[in-house]
Amino acid sequence: MPSVDLVITNGLLVSPETTVAADIAVDQGRIVAIGAPGTLPPARETIDATGLHVIPGAIDVHVHVREPGFSHKETWTSATRAAAVGGVTTVFDMPNTNPPTASVAALDRKHAIAGSQAIVDYGLYGLIGEHNLDQLEAMAQAGAASFKLYMGSENPLVPCPPDGAIVAAFEILARLGIRTTVHAENTPLLTWRGETLRAAGRTDAAAHLEQHIDLAAVEAVSRTAIFAEWTGAKVHIAHESTRHSLPHIRFAKARGVDLTVETCPHYLFLSTDDGGRLGDNFMRVKPPVREPGHAGPLWDALLDGTIDMLSTDHAPHLMSEKTRDVIWDCAPGFPGVETSMVLMLAQVSRGRLTLGQYVRMACEAPAEAFGMFPRKGVLMVGADADIVLIDMSKTGRITAAGLHSIGNATPFEGFALHGMPVRTLVRGKTVALDGRPVGPPGWGRPVTVRRT
Ligand SMILES: [Zn+2]
């Protein structure tokens, strides 16, 4: 009689430390045994992973699912299908929806939408605003996985709170033991420069870069670290884009600030030189893709741990929203959740990093930083069976038309791939197979985060 639900046989299990040939047994959604090939109990289902690498599902802590409010760009169905095909088994959804996720009611509404559609697991960000500080604890109790602070914002839906409110929020979240993710740019600086550039009649793509100068990020990273240091808050720097922040990040970590950092593929693979290929306005993203000379130091920092993890800032828009003539009218951001793993696997194939290093930055590090380890982000007994099978010999190309996001305006069109996920499991159920989403709607569940 079969004694477990599933056994994955003959694969190569990858962790940050080692790669070993081993089988995995799964029962009731959890990994219940890992052993030498052929030694595990009989199962109701067997997946033969001969020739494949087996890694934990990637965790993307920076995803804009867009729903409610902007479902013409993306829905919980389309975003989590894209995630599943891309080897991402947990997404953290940002609160700049409409309504913003700034109250228990908004959080409850989003939980209901996500719960009916998602095919991968998810965490919901609550918004830190000037006027909802009294809601933060209740939102945490209602299941907010983390909180987002827009320290750099021109968006009236999610305005930047004044420093007084930021420090007050950090004091609350330090007490609650919840990490806060920060869009670290200096809002007054962005506002003044943006108004000045607009007044001068600038509508070109370079004006966006001139508005979002490196200093805006460097100052805000430093201020975030100092506020965290003084309040004891745990903070996470979103989408690091500039090499000039790196010394300040290292200084903060050396002082013992509980600060983690992410960067995204568009900062690792693109520069302003790509504007010619894509159209300069298409490149608009906040913070901006910068001049050549930043990607190399960001890669180095990601590999040496100064930058802890890889996220995507998945921010889908329609092609028509990204190709307007006036730069200020071009929607900022790109879809990313489906293309991040394949972009990095191509670099594994080229020897730029190891698969173990990828597992560290995309699976283990986000699970640790956001209180999910060792339930997620790792292949070990007791962990959720969030598992991705990878065929390192499989090749292909990224095309917008092939993506599962509604807003599929990718800057990685035509990128050559070598190494692709071929099967994604969330808590033991296959949710994507050979590039197709197959998970049942509503299979995804909210994550449980440990607060310390
Ligand atoms: Zn974002």
Short mmCIF file of C-alpha atoms and ligand atoms in Angstrom, two decimals:
data_model
loop_
_atom_site.label_atom_id
_atom_site.label_comp_id
_atom_site.label_asym_id
_atom_site.label_seq_id
_atom_site.Cartn_x
_atom_site.Cartn_y
_atom_site.Cartn_z
CA MET A 1 0.00 0.00 0.00
CA PRO A 2 1.31 3.45 -0.86
CA SER A 3 2.24 5.28 2.31
CA VAL A 4 2.84 8.80 0.96
CA ASP A 5 1.21 11.02 -1.65
CA LEU A 6 4.19 11.65 -3.91
CA VAL A 7 7.81 10.70 -4.48
CA ILE A 8 10.12 12.65 -6.78
CA THR A 9 12.84 10.25 -7.87
CA ASN A 10 16.29 10.44 -9.43
CA GLY A 11 16.69 14.22 -9.35
CA LEU A 12 19.69 16.29 -8.31
CA LEU A 13 18.74 18.25 -5.19
CA VAL A 14 20.34 21.68 -5.02
CA SER A 15 20.93 23.68 -1.87
CA PRO A 16 23.25 26.67 -1.37
CA GLU A 17 25.84 24.29 0.11
CA THR A 18 25.64 21.18 -2.03
CA THR A 19 24.09 19.22 -4.88
CA VAL A 20 23.18 15.59 -4.21
CA ALA A 21 21.30 12.81 -5.97
CA ALA A 22 18.27 12.12 -3.79
CA ASP A 23 14.58 11.31 -3.78
CA ILE A 24 11.94 13.42 -2.01
CA ALA A 25 8.78 12.05 -0.40
CA VAL A 26 5.79 14.37 -0.01
CA ASP A 27 2.69 13.79 2.06
CA GLN A 28 -0.17 16.19 2.76
CA GLY A 29 1.76 19.03 1.15
CA ARG A 30 4.93 18.70 3.18
CA ILE A 31 8.29 17.06 2.56
CA VAL A 32 8.32 14.01 4.82
CA ALA A 33 11.53 12.27 3.74
CA ILE A 34 14.66 12.84 1.68
CA GLY A 35 16.82 9.84 0.93
CA ALA A 36 19.18 8.09 -1.42
CA PRO A 37 17.59 7.19 -4.77
CA GLY A 38 15.31 4.18 -4.45
CA THR A 39 15.12 4.15 -0.66
CA LEU A 40 11.84 5.99 -0.05
CA PRO A 41 8.44 4.43 0.60
CA PRO A 42 5.93 3.69 -2.19
CA ALA A 43 3.73 6.58 -3.23
CA ARG A 44 0.40 7.20 -4.95
CA GLU A 45 2.22 9.36 -7.53
CA THR A 46 5.81 9.22 -8.74
CA ILE A 47 7.56 11.95 -10.69
CA ASP A 48 10.73 10.82 -12.45
CA ALA A 49 13.23 13.68 -12.32
CA THR A 50 16.04 11.86 -14.12
CA GLY A 51 18.34 14.45 -15.68
CA LEU A 52 16.67 17.32 -13.82
CA HIS A 53 17.77 19.60 -11.00
CA VAL A 54 15.39 19.96 -8.08
CA ILE A 55 15.27 23.26 -6.18
CA PRO A 56 12.91 24.96 -3.73
CA GLY A 57 10.33 27.19 -5.36
CA ALA A 58 11.48 30.77 -5.75
CA ILE A 59 9.99 33.41 -3.47
CA ASP A 60 9.39 36.82 -5.02
CA VAL A 61 8.75 39.40 -2.31
CA HIS A 62 8.12 42.24 -4.76
CA VAL A 63 5.14 41.64 -7.04
CA HIS A 64 2.42 44.08 -8.10
CA VAL A 65 -0.56 41.84 -8.83
CA ARG A 66 -2.63 44.98 -9.67
CA GLU A 67 -6.00 43.66 -8.52
CA PRO A 68 -8.17 45.27 -7.24
CA GLY A 69 -8.17 48.42 -9.31
CA PHE A 70 -5.97 47.73 -12.31
CA SER A 71 -7.11 44.35 -13.58
CA HIS A 72 -6.64 45.47 -17.19
CA LYS A 73 -2.90 45.11 -16.44
CA GLU A 74 -2.95 41.93 -14.32
CA THR A 75 -5.19 39.81 -12.14
CA TRP A 76 -4.51 37.30 -9.39
CA THR A 77 -5.13 34.60 -11.97
CA SER A 78 -2.72 35.94 -14.58
CA ALA A 79 -0.01 36.96 -12.09
CA THR A 80 0.08 33.66 -10.26
CA ARG A 81 -0.04 31.69 -13.51
CA ALA A 82 3.00 33.68 -14.64
CA ALA A 83 4.65 32.97 -11.30
CA ALA A 84 3.98 29.25 -11.48
CA VAL A 85 5.38 28.94 -14.99
CA GLY A 86 8.38 31.00 -13.90
CA GLY A 87 9.18 28.67 -10.99
CA VAL A 88 7.92 31.08 -8.32
CA THR A 89 5.86 29.39 -5.62
CA THR A 90 5.28 32.37 -3.31
CA VAL A 91 4.58 35.98 -4.26
CA PHE A 92 4.30 39.00 -1.96
CA ASP A 93 1.79 41.47 -3.36
CA MET A 94 2.35 45.22 -3.10
CA PRO A 95 -0.33 47.52 -1.63
CA ASN A 96 -0.53 50.21 -4.34
CA THR A 97 -3.78 48.83 -5.69
CA ASN A 98 -7.09 50.72 -5.75
CA PRO A 99 -8.09 50.84 -3.00
CA PRO A 100 -4.61 50.70 -1.50
CA THR A 101 -4.13 47.97 1.09
CA ALA A 102 -4.16 50.48 3.93
CA SER A 103 -6.87 49.12 6.22
CA VAL A 104 -8.15 45.82 7.58
CA ALA A 105 -11.14 46.08 5.25
CA ALA A 106 -8.91 46.51 2.19
CA LEU A 107 -6.70 43.65 3.35
CA ASP A 108 -9.70 41.38 3.89
CA ARG A 109 -11.04 42.25 0.44
CA LYS A 110 -7.71 41.45 -1.19
CA HIS A 111 -7.42 38.18 0.73
CA ALA A 112 -10.81 37.18 -0.66
CA ILE A 113 -9.82 38.00 -4.25
CA ALA A 114 -6.44 36.30 -3.98
CA GLY A 115 -7.88 33.27 -2.24
CA SER A 116 -10.31 32.55 -5.04
CA GLN A 117 -7.80 32.89 -7.90
CA ALA A 118 -4.20 32.28 -6.86
CA ILE A 119 -2.42 29.10 -7.93
CA VAL A 120 0.71 29.86 -5.88
CA ASP A 121 1.05 30.91 -2.25
CA TYR A 122 1.08 34.58 -1.38
CA GLY A 123 1.70 37.21 1.24
CA LEU A 124 -0.04 40.57 1.24
CA TYR A 125 1.70 43.83 2.06
CA GLY A 126 -0.07 46.40 4.15
CA LEU A 127 0.59 50.04 3.33
CA ILE A 128 2.25 52.43 5.77
CA GLY A 129 0.61 55.82 5.40
CA GLU A 130 0.54 59.02 7.41
CA HIS A 131 -3.05 58.42 8.47
CA ASN A 132 -3.29 54.68 9.12
CA LEU A 133 -0.72 54.15 11.88
CA ASP A 134 -3.55 53.07 14.16
CA GLN A 135 -4.38 50.29 11.67
CA LEU A 136 -0.95 48.64 11.46
CA GLU A 137 -1.33 46.29 14.40
CA ALA A 138 -4.85 45.26 13.37
CA MET A 139 -3.64 44.63 9.81
CA ALA A 140 -0.82 42.49 11.18
CA GLN A 141 -3.37 40.49 13.17
CA ALA A 142 -5.53 40.20 10.05
CA GLY A 143 -2.66 38.54 8.22
CA ALA A 144 -0.51 41.21 6.57
CA ALA A 145 2.74 39.39 5.80
CA SER A 146 4.80 42.55 5.73
CA PHE A 147 4.39 46.30 5.28
CA LYS A 148 5.46 48.64 2.50
CA LEU A 149 6.72 52.15 2.94
CA TYR A 150 6.77 54.40 -0.11
CA MET A 151 9.59 56.66 1.00
CA GLY A 152 9.92 57.78 -2.60
CA SER A 153 6.55 58.41 -4.20
CA GLU A 154 4.76 60.74 -6.58
CA ASN A 155 1.69 58.50 -6.62
CA PRO A 156 -1.27 60.13 -4.83
CA LEU A 157 -2.67 56.65 -4.04
CA VAL A 158 0.39 55.88 -1.92
CA PRO A 159 1.94 59.18 -0.80
CA CYS A 160 5.17 59.23 1.18
CA PRO A 161 4.47 59.83 4.87
CA PRO A 162 6.48 62.55 6.63
CA ASP A 163 9.53 61.40 8.58
CA GLY A 164 7.64 61.72 11.86
CA ALA A 165 5.09 59.17 10.73
CA ILE A 166 7.79 56.91 9.31
CA VAL A 167 9.60 56.76 12.64
CA ALA A 168 6.31 56.16 14.45
CA ALA A 169 5.52 53.31 12.04
CA PHE A 170 8.97 51.79 12.53
CA GLU A 171 8.43 51.89 16.32
CA ILE A 172 5.14 49.99 15.92
CA LEU A 173 6.58 47.43 13.50
CA ALA A 174 9.68 46.92 15.64
CA ARG A 175 7.36 45.97 18.50
CA LEU A 176 5.37 43.66 16.21
CA GLY A 177 8.55 42.05 14.82
CA ILE A 178 7.54 42.55 11.19
CA ARG A 179 9.97 43.52 8.44
CA THR A 180 9.10 46.65 6.46
CA THR A 181 9.95 46.91 2.78
CA VAL A 182 11.01 50.40 1.74
CA HIS A 183 10.93 52.09 -1.65
CA ALA A 184 13.99 54.11 -0.74
CA GLU A 185 14.10 57.37 -2.64
CA ASN A 186 13.93 60.93 -1.30
CA THR A 187 10.45 62.26 -2.19
CA PRO A 188 11.11 66.03 -1.81
CA LEU A 189 14.12 65.64 -4.07
CA LEU A 190 12.09 63.73 -6.68
CA THR A 191 9.26 66.25 -6.50
CA TRP A 192 11.45 69.34 -6.85
CA ARG A 193 13.47 67.92 -9.71
CA GLY A 194 10.38 66.58 -11.47
CA GLU A 195 8.64 69.96 -11.30
CA THR A 196 11.76 71.75 -12.50
CA LEU A 197 12.25 69.40 -15.44
CA ARG A 198 8.59 69.65 -16.42
CA ALA A 199 8.69 73.45 -16.17
CA ALA A 200 11.68 73.42 -18.50
CA GLY A 201 9.59 71.55 -21.05
CA ARG A 202 11.48 68.32 -20.81
CA THR A 203 9.54 65.29 -22.08
CA ASP A 204 12.45 63.01 -23.07
CA ALA A 205 13.49 59.76 -21.44
CA ALA A 206 16.71 61.20 -20.02
CA ALA A 207 14.64 63.56 -17.87
CA HIS A 208 13.37 60.56 -15.89
CA LEU A 209 16.95 59.61 -15.02
CA GLU A 210 17.78 63.22 -14.15
CA GLN A 211 14.81 63.33 -11.82
CA HIS A 212 15.68 60.04 -10.08
CA ILE A 213 19.37 60.78 -9.51
CA ASP A 214 21.41 58.27 -7.55
CA LEU A 215 21.49 60.67 -4.61
CA ALA A 216 17.74 60.20 -4.12
CA ALA A 217 18.34 56.50 -3.50
CA VAL A 218 21.57 56.83 -1.55
CA GLU A 219 20.10 59.33 0.90
CA ALA A 220 16.93 57.30 1.45
CA VAL A 221 18.82 54.04 1.97
CA SER A 222 20.97 55.75 4.58
CA ARG A 223 17.99 57.41 6.29
CA THR A 224 16.08 54.12 6.34
CA ALA A 225 19.06 52.42 7.97
CA ILE A 226 19.41 55.17 10.60
CA PHE A 227 15.67 55.13 11.40
CA ALA A 228 15.82 51.33 11.68
CA GLU A 229 18.88 51.52 13.90
CA TRP A 230 17.22 53.93 16.32
CA THR A 231 13.85 52.21 16.46
CA GLY A 232 14.97 48.57 16.25
CA ALA A 233 12.80 48.02 13.18
CA LYS A 234 13.63 45.34 10.64
CA VAL A 235 13.76 46.85 7.16
CA HIS A 236 14.15 45.65 3.61
CA ILE A 237 15.42 47.88 0.79
CA ALA A 238 13.38 47.31 -2.36
CA HIS A 239 14.82 47.28 -5.88
CA GLU A 240 18.38 48.50 -5.31
CA SER A 241 19.43 50.15 -8.56
CA THR A 242 22.68 52.00 -7.99
CA ARG A 243 26.22 50.99 -7.09
CA HIS A 244 26.46 54.20 -5.04
CA SER A 245 24.17 52.71 -2.37
CA LEU A 246 26.40 49.71 -1.77
CA PRO A 247 28.92 51.31 0.64
CA HIS A 248 26.00 52.65 2.70
CA ILE A 249 24.38 49.22 2.81
CA ARG A 250 27.66 47.64 3.93
CA PHE A 251 28.10 50.34 6.60
CA ALA A 252 24.58 49.75 7.95
CA LYS A 253 25.05 45.98 8.09
CA ALA A 254 28.44 46.41 9.79
CA ARG A 255 26.71 48.49 12.47
CA GLY A 256 24.27 45.66 13.08
CA VAL A 257 21.18 47.23 11.50
CA ASP A 258 18.64 44.50 10.67
CA LEU A 259 18.55 45.46 7.01
CA THR A 260 18.07 43.22 3.99
CA VAL A 261 18.27 44.28 0.36
CA GLU A 262 16.92 43.10 -2.97
CA THR A 263 17.77 43.89 -6.55
CA CYS A 264 15.93 42.93 -9.75
CA PRO A 265 16.87 41.50 -13.14
CA HIS A 266 16.34 44.81 -14.97
CA TYR A 267 19.17 46.35 -12.93
CA LEU A 268 21.40 43.32 -13.49
CA PHE A 269 20.81 42.85 -17.22
CA LEU A 270 19.96 46.29 -18.65
CA SER A 271 21.38 49.81 -18.83
CA THR A 272 20.35 53.03 -20.54
CA ASP A 273 22.12 51.62 -23.61
CA ASP A 274 19.15 49.27 -24.06
CA GLY A 275 16.90 52.25 -24.76
CA GLY A 276 17.91 52.10 -28.39
CA ARG A 277 16.69 48.53 -28.68
CA LEU A 278 13.47 48.97 -26.71
CA GLY A 279 12.62 52.62 -27.16
CA ASP A 280 13.93 55.05 -24.56
CA ASN A 281 10.52 55.74 -23.02
CA PHE A 282 9.73 52.03 -22.72
CA MET A 283 12.63 51.74 -20.27
CA ARG A 284 10.92 53.90 -17.63
CA VAL A 285 10.96 52.25 -14.22
CA LYS A 286 11.28 53.61 -10.68
CA PRO A 287 14.04 53.69 -9.63
CA PRO A 288 15.49 53.92 -13.13
CA VAL A 289 17.67 51.54 -15.05
CA ARG A 290 20.89 53.53 -14.91
CA GLU A 291 23.90 54.16 -17.12
CA PRO A 292 26.36 51.35 -17.89
CA GLY A 293 28.64 50.69 -14.93
CA HIS A 294 26.08 49.80 -12.27
CA ALA A 295 25.13 46.24 -13.20
CA GLY A 296 28.61 44.81 -12.55
CA PRO A 297 28.89 46.11 -8.97
CA LEU A 298 25.27 45.05 -8.30
CA TRP A 299 26.08 41.52 -9.51
CA ASP A 300 29.16 41.45 -7.27
CA ALA A 301 27.11 42.66 -4.31
CA LEU A 302 24.43 40.05 -4.94
CA LEU A 303 27.02 37.28 -5.04
CA ASP A 304 28.89 38.47 -1.93
CA GLY A 305 25.68 38.88 0.10
CA THR A 306 25.71 42.70 0.40
CA ILE A 307 22.48 42.42 -1.59
CA ASP A 308 20.63 39.56 0.06
CA MET A 309 18.12 38.49 -2.52
CA LEU A 310 16.65 38.66 -5.98
CA SER A 311 13.12 39.94 -6.46
CA THR A 312 11.49 41.27 -9.61
CA ASP A 313 9.37 44.36 -8.86
CA HIS A 314 6.91 42.64 -11.21
CA ALA A 315 4.92 45.65 -12.43
CA PRO A 316 2.95 44.71 -15.55
CA HIS A 317 1.61 47.30 -17.96
CA LEU A 318 0.12 47.14 -21.42
CA MET A 319 2.47 47.89 -24.32
CA SER A 320 0.34 50.94 -25.15
CA GLU A 321 0.95 52.32 -21.64
CA LYS A 322 4.73 51.95 -22.00
CA THR A 323 5.23 53.54 -25.40
CA ARG A 324 3.77 57.04 -25.05
CA ASP A 325 5.63 60.04 -26.47
CA VAL A 326 5.98 62.03 -23.25
CA ILE A 327 8.19 60.30 -20.68
CA TRP A 328 6.02 61.43 -17.76
CA ASP A 329 3.04 59.62 -19.34
CA CYS A 330 4.87 56.29 -19.75
CA ALA A 331 3.88 53.72 -17.13
CA PRO A 332 6.89 52.77 -14.99
CA GLY A 333 7.91 49.13 -14.57
CA PHE A 334 7.93 45.76 -16.24
CA PRO A 335 6.56 42.26 -15.71
CA GLY A 336 9.25 40.06 -14.15
CA VAL A 337 7.91 37.17 -12.12
CA GLU A 338 7.91 34.76 -15.08
CA THR A 339 11.32 35.72 -16.50
CA SER A 340 13.55 36.08 -13.45
CA MET A 341 14.45 32.42 -12.95
CA VAL A 342 15.10 31.71 -16.62
CA LEU A 343 17.31 34.80 -16.95
CA MET A 344 19.39 33.65 -14.01
CA LEU A 345 19.55 30.03 -15.20
CA ALA A 346 21.02 31.27 -18.47
CA GLN A 347 23.75 32.91 -16.38
CA VAL A 348 24.23 29.65 -14.47
CA SER A 349 24.77 27.96 -17.83
CA ARG A 350 27.40 30.61 -18.66
CA GLY A 351 29.16 30.06 -15.33
CA ARG A 352 28.43 33.48 -13.85
CA LEU A 353 26.88 31.93 -10.75
CA THR A 354 26.09 28.46 -9.46
CA LEU A 355 22.64 26.98 -9.08
CA GLY A 356 23.33 26.87 -5.34
CA GLN A 357 23.96 30.61 -5.31
CA TYR A 358 20.69 31.12 -7.16
CA VAL A 359 18.84 29.03 -4.57
CA ARG A 360 20.36 31.17 -1.84
CA MET A 361 19.31 34.51 -3.37
CA ALA A 362 15.91 33.51 -4.77
CA CYS A 363 14.60 30.94 -2.27
CA GLU A 364 16.39 30.74 1.06
CA ALA A 365 17.25 34.40 1.68
CA PRO A 366 13.72 35.78 1.16
CA ALA A 367 12.27 32.97 3.30
CA GLU A 368 14.66 33.86 6.11
CA ALA A 369 14.21 37.62 5.88
CA PHE A 370 10.41 37.46 5.90
CA GLY A 371 9.95 34.84 8.62
CA MET A 372 9.04 31.82 6.47
CA PHE A 373 12.19 29.72 6.90
CA PRO A 374 12.36 26.70 7.16
CA ARG A 375 8.72 26.24 6.16
CA LYS A 376 9.57 27.68 2.75
CA GLY A 377 12.70 28.37 0.70
CA VAL A 378 14.39 25.06 1.43
CA LEU A 379 14.13 21.36 0.63
CA MET A 380 14.11 19.66 4.01
CA VAL A 381 11.84 17.42 6.03
CA GLY A 382 8.96 19.47 7.42
CA ALA A 383 9.10 22.16 4.74
CA ASP A 384 6.22 22.83 2.38
CA ALA A 385 6.67 20.82 -0.81
CA ASP A 386 7.23 23.95 -2.93
CA ILE A 387 9.49 22.39 -5.52
CA VAL A 388 10.73 23.28 -8.99
CA LEU A 389 12.21 20.82 -11.47
CA ILE A 390 14.74 22.39 -13.82
CA ASP A 391 16.04 21.12 -17.13
CA MET A 392 19.43 22.80 -17.55
CA SER A 393 19.68 21.56 -21.14
CA LYS A 394 16.45 23.19 -22.30
CA THR A 395 16.80 26.28 -24.46
CA GLY A 396 14.42 28.94 -25.68
CA ARG A 397 13.81 32.67 -25.96
CA ILE A 398 11.77 35.16 -24.00
CA THR A 399 8.88 36.64 -25.97
CA ALA A 400 6.17 38.97 -24.70
CA ALA A 401 3.57 36.88 -26.48
CA GLY A 402 4.72 33.80 -24.58
CA LEU A 403 4.24 35.36 -21.14
CA HIS A 404 1.17 34.74 -19.01
CA SER A 405 0.83 38.27 -17.63
CA ILE A 406 -1.85 40.50 -19.16
CA GLY A 407 0.59 43.41 -19.20
CA ASN A 408 3.34 41.54 -20.98
CA ALA A 409 5.57 44.47 -22.05
CA THR A 410 8.87 42.78 -21.17
CA PRO A 411 12.24 44.47 -21.66
CA PHE A 412 13.79 41.03 -22.13
CA GLU A 413 12.21 40.27 -25.50
CA GLY A 414 14.44 37.91 -27.46
CA PHE A 415 16.80 37.05 -24.59
CA ALA A 416 18.27 33.59 -25.17
CA LEU A 417 17.56 31.02 -22.47
CA HIS A 418 19.56 27.97 -21.43
CA GLY A 419 18.01 26.16 -18.47
CA MET A 420 14.28 26.32 -17.75
CA PRO A 421 11.82 25.20 -15.10
CA VAL A 422 9.71 22.34 -16.45
CA ARG A 423 7.51 21.59 -13.45
CA THR A 424 6.44 23.67 -10.45
CA LEU A 425 4.79 22.22 -7.36
CA VAL A 426 3.12 24.20 -4.57
CA ARG A 427 2.58 22.15 -1.41
CA GLY A 428 2.90 18.99 -3.44
CA LYS A 429 0.50 19.88 -6.23
CA THR A 430 1.76 20.52 -9.75
CA VAL A 431 0.75 24.07 -10.70
CA ALA A 432 2.83 24.44 -13.88
CA LEU A 433 4.05 21.82 -16.34
CA ASP A 434 6.25 22.36 -19.41
CA GLY A 435 5.53 26.07 -19.56
CA ARG A 436 1.78 25.79 -18.99
CA PRO A 437 -0.10 26.77 -15.83
CA VAL A 438 -2.15 23.80 -14.60
CA GLY A 439 -2.87 24.65 -10.96
CA PRO A 440 -6.50 24.88 -9.88
CA PRO A 441 -7.72 28.43 -9.10
CA GLY A 442 -7.70 29.01 -5.38
CA TRP A 443 -4.98 26.48 -4.64
CA GLY A 444 -2.71 29.30 -3.39
CA ARG A 445 -2.87 30.11 0.30
CA PRO A 446 -1.67 33.01 2.41
CA VAL A 447 1.72 32.35 3.97
CA THR A 448 2.32 32.20 7.68
CA VAL A 449 5.14 34.46 8.83
CA ARG A 450 7.02 34.16 12.08
CA ARG A 451 7.40 37.46 13.91
CA THR A 452 10.50 38.00 15.97
ZN ZN B 1 7.40 47.94 -6.86
#
